[in-house]
Tab-separated table of C-alpha atoms in Angstrom:
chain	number	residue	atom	x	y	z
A	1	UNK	CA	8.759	31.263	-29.173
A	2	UNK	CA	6.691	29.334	-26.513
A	3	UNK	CA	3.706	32.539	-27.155
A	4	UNK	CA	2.699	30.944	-30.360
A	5	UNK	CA	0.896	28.210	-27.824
A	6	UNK	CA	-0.969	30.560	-26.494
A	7	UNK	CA	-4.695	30.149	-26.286
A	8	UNK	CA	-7.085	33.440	-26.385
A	9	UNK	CA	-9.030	33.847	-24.745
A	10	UNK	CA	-8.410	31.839	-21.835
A	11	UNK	CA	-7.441	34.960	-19.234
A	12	UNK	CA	-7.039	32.874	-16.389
A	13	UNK	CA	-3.986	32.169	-17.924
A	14	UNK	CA	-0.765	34.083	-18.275
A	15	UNK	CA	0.881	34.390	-21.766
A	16	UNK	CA	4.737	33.322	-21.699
A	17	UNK	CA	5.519	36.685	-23.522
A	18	UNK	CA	3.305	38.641	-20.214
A	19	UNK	CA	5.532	37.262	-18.268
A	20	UNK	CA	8.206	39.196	-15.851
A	21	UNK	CA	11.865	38.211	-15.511
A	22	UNK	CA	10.692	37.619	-11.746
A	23	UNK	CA	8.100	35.547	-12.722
A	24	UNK	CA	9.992	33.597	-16.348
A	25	UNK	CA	12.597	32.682	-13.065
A	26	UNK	CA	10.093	31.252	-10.618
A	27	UNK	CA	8.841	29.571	-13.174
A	28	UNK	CA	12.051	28.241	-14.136
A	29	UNK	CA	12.258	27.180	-10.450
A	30	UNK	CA	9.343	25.383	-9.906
A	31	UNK	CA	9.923	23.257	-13.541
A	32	UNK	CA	12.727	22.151	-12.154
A	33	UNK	CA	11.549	21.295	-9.046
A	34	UNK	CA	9.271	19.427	-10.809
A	35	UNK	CA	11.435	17.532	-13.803
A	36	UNK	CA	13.382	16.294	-10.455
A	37	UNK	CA	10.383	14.864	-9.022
A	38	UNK	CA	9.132	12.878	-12.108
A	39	UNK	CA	12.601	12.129	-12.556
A	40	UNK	CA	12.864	10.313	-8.759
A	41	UNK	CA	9.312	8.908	-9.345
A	42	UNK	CA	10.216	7.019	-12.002
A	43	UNK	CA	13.560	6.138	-10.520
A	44	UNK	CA	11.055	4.462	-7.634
A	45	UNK	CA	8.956	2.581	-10.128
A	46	UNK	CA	11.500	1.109	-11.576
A	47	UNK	CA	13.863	0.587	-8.994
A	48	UNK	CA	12.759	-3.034	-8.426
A	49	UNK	CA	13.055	-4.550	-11.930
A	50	UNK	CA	14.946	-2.134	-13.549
A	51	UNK	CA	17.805	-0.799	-10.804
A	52	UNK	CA	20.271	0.544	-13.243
A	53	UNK	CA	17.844	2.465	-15.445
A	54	UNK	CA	16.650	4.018	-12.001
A	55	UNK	CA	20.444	4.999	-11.192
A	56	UNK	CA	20.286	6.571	-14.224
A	57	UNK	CA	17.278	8.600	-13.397
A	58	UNK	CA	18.434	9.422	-9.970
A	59	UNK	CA	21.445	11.002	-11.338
A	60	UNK	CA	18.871	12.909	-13.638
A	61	UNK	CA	16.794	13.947	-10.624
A	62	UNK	CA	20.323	15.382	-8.690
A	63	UNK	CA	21.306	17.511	-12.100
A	64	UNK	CA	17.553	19.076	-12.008
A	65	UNK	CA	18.534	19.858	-8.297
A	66	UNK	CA	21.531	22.029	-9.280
A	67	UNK	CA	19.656	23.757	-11.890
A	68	UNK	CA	17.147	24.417	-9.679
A	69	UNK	CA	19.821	25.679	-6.805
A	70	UNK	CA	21.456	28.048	-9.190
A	71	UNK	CA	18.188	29.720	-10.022
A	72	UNK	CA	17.092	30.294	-6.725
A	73	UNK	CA	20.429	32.054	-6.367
A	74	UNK	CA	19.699	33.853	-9.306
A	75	UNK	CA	16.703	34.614	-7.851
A	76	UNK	CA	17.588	35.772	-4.393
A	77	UNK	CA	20.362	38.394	-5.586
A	78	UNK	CA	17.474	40.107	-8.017
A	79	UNK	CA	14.342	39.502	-6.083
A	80	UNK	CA	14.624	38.649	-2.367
A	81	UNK	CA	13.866	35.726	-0.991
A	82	UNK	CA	10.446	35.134	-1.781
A	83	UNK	CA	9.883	33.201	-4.710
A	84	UNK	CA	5.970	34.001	-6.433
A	85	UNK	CA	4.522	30.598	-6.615
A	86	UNK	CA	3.871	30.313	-10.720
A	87	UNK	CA	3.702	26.541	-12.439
A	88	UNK	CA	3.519	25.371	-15.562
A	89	UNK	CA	-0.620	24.928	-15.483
A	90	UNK	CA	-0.588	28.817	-15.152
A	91	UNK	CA	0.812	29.675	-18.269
A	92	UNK	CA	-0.914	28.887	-21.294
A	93	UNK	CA	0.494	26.936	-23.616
A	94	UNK	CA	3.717	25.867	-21.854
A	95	UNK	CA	5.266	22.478	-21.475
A	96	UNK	CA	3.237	20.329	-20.081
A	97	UNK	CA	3.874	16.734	-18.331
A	98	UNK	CA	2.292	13.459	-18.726
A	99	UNK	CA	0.822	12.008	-15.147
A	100	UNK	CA	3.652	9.741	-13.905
A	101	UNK	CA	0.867	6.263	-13.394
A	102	UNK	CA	0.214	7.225	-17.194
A	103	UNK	CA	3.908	6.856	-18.585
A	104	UNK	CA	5.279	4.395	-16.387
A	105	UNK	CA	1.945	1.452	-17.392
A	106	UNK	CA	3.665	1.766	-21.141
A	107	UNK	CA	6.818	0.279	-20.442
A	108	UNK	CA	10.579	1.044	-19.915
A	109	UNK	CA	10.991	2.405	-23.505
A	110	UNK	CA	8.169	4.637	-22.830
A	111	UNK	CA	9.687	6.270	-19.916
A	112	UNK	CA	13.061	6.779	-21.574
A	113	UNK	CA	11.176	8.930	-24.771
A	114	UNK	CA	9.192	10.737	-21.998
A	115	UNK	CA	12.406	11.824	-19.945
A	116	UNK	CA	13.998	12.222	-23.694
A	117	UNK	CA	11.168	14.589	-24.281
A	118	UNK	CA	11.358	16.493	-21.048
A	119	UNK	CA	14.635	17.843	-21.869
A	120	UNK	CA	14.190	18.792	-25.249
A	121	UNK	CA	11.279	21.002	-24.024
A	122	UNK	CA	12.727	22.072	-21.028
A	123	UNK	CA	15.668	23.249	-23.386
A	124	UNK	CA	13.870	25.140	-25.675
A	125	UNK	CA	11.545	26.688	-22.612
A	126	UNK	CA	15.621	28.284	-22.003
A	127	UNK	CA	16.025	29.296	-24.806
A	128	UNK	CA	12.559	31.682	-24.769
A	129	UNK	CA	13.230	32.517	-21.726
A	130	UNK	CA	17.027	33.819	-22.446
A	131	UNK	CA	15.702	36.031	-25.436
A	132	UNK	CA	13.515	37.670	-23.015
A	133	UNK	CA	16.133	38.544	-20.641
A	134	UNK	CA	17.976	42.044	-20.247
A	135	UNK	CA	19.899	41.467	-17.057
A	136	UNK	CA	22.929	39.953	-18.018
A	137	UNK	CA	23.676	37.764	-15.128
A	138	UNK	CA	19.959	35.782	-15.634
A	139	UNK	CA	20.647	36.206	-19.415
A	140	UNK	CA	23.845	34.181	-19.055
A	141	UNK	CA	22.140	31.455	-16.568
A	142	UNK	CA	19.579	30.989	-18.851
A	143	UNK	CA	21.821	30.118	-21.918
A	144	UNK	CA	23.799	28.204	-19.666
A	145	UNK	CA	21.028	25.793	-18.662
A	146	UNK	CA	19.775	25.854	-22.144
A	147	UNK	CA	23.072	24.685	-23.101
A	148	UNK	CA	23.210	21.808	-20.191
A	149	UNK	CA	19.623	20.964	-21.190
A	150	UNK	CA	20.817	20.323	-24.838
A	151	UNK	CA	23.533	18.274	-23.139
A	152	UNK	CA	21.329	16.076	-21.070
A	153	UNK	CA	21.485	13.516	-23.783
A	154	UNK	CA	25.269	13.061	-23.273
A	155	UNK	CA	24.884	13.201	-19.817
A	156	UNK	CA	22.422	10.647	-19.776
A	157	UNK	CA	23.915	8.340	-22.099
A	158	UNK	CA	27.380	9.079	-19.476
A	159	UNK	CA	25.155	7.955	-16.379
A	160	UNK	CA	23.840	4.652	-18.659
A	161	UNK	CA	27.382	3.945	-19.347
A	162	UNK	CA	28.108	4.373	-15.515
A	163	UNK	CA	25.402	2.287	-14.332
A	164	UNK	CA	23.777	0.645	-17.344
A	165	UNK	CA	26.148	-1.880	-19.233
A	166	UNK	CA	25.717	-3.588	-22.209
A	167	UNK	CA	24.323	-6.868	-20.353
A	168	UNK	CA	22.663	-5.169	-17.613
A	169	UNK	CA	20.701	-3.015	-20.560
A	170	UNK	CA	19.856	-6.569	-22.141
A	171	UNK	CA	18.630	-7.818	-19.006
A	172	UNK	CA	16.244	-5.132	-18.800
A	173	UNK	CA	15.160	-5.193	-21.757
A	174	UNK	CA	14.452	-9.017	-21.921
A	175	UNK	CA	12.635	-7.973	-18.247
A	176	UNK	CA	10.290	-5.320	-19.874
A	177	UNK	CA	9.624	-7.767	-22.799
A	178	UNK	CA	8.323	-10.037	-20.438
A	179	UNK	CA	6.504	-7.692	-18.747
A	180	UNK	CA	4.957	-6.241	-21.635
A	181	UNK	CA	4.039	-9.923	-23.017
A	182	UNK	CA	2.192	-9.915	-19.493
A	183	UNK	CA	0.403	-6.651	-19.044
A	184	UNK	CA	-1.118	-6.801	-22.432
A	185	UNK	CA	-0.226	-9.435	-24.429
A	186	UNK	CA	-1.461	-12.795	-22.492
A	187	UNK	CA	-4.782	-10.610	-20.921
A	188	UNK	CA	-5.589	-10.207	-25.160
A	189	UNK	CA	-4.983	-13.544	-25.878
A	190	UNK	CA	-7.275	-14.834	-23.198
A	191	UNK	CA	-9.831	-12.061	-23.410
A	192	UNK	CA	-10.276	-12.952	-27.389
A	193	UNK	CA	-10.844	-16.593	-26.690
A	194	UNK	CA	-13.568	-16.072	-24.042
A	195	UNK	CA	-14.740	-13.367	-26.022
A	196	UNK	CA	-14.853	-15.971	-28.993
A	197	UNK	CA	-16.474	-19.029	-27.237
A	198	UNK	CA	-18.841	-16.287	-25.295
A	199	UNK	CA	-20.044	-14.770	-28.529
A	200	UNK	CA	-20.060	-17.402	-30.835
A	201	UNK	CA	-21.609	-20.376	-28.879
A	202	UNK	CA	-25.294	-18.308	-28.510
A	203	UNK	CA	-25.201	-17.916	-32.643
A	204	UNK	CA	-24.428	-21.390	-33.420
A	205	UNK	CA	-27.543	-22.093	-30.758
A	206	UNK	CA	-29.263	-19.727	-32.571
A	207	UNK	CA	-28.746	-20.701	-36.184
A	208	UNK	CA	-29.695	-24.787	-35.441
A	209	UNK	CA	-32.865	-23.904	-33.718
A	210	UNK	CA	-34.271	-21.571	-35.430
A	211	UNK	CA	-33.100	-21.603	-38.745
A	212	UNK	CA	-33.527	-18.263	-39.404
A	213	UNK	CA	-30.542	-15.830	-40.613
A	214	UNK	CA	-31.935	-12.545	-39.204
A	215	UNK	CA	-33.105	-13.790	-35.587
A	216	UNK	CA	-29.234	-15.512	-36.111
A	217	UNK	CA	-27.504	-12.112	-36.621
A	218	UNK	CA	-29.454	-9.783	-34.117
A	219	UNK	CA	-28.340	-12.481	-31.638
A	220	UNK	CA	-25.139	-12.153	-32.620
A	221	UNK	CA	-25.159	-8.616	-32.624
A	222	UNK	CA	-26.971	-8.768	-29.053
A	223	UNK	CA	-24.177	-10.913	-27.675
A	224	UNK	CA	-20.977	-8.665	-28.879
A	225	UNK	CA	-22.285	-5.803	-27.794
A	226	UNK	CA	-22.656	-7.161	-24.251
A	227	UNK	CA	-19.217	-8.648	-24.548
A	228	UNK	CA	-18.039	-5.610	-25.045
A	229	UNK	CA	-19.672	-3.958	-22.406
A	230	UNK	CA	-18.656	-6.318	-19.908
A	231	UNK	CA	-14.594	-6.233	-21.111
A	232	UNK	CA	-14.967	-2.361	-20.819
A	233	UNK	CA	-16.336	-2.477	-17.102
A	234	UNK	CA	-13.756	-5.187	-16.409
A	235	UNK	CA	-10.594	-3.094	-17.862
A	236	UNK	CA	-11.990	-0.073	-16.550
């Protein structure tokens, strides 16, 4: 059960298990919402060097738009039209989602483990929420898109097949490669050898004039520290 996240003590919080029907669906609603939105985000990002794995998440943003559709019908029939505005952030210890900008700087592989991840939380989020259920209509939804949420993995390995072949996958993967090698590999490279030449030149200076090992190594220790410093400020 999602409750044993909770936190006490934190009251601005709901507990999952102090939750409504009315409110488990909203909440329901708005996840959805959501998924679809990190879902097209990513599909943007990567649209330009990686078009096929964005058709594949753009066909993961439309199913999140039909879960989300049959919930607000679900919704509607019980509660009326308007739908109490409850999110994830309000409920202690429920799923929570990495920041887009964080995911998408760590690669294509990254992003496939994170959507990976969203659906094997957003599955067992249905599964919680089913148990809690006593109308039988929401009970059945609920199972139902527990059950599609388990299948995402087939569906998303249907949409690669669709729009991701064998070579096209290669391609992008050689692509990210490259653009890893980029991003973090060739900054490291050069950042060690001007960090070397930076730090080691004053020692050397130090050691020939004066001779003297501990003058020697509080210079050194003077000059990686500010090395340091100065790569922080720069990467920051």
């Amino acid at each position: 059960m999602l409750s044993r996240f909770s936190i006490p003590g934190f009251g601005a919080k709901r507990r999952f298990d102090d939750l409504s029907e009315q409110e488990i669906l909203a909440l329901a609603i708005s996840s959805e919402e959501e998924d679809a939105q990190i879902y097209r985000a990513y599909a943007g990002k990567l649209a330009a060097a990686y078009p096929r794995s964005a058709a594949v998440f753009e066909g993961m943003a439309a199913t999140e738009d039909e879960h989300r559709r049959r919930l607000i019908e679900a919704y509607q029939r019980r509660f009326g039209d308007f739908i109490i505005p409850i999110r994830r952030e309000h409920v202690a210890g429920y799923i929570a989602r990495n920041p887009v900008w964080l995911v998408e700087n760590l690669g294509l592989d990254r992003v496939r483990e994170e959507a990976a991840d969203m659906e094997r939380q957003a599955g067992a989020f249905y599964i919680a929420a089913a148990a809690r259920a006593t109308d039988a209509d929401t009970r059945k939804l609920l199972g139902d898109l527990a059950a599609a949420e388990a299948g995402h993995e087939r569906e998303a390995n249907a949409l690669a097949a669709e729009h991701l072949t064998e070579e096209g996958r290669g391609e992008e993967d050689a692509a990210a490669h490259r653009q890893f090698v980029l991003t973090w590999v060739q900054p490291g490279l050069a950042g060690l050898m001007d960090g070397s030449v930076s730090t080691l030149a004053p020692i050397f200076a130090t050691a020939f004039a004066t001779q003297n090992p501990w003058t020697t190594f509080l210079v050194g220790l003077s000059a990686s520290i500010g090395a340091g410093i100065s790569m922080g400020f720069t990467e920051a």
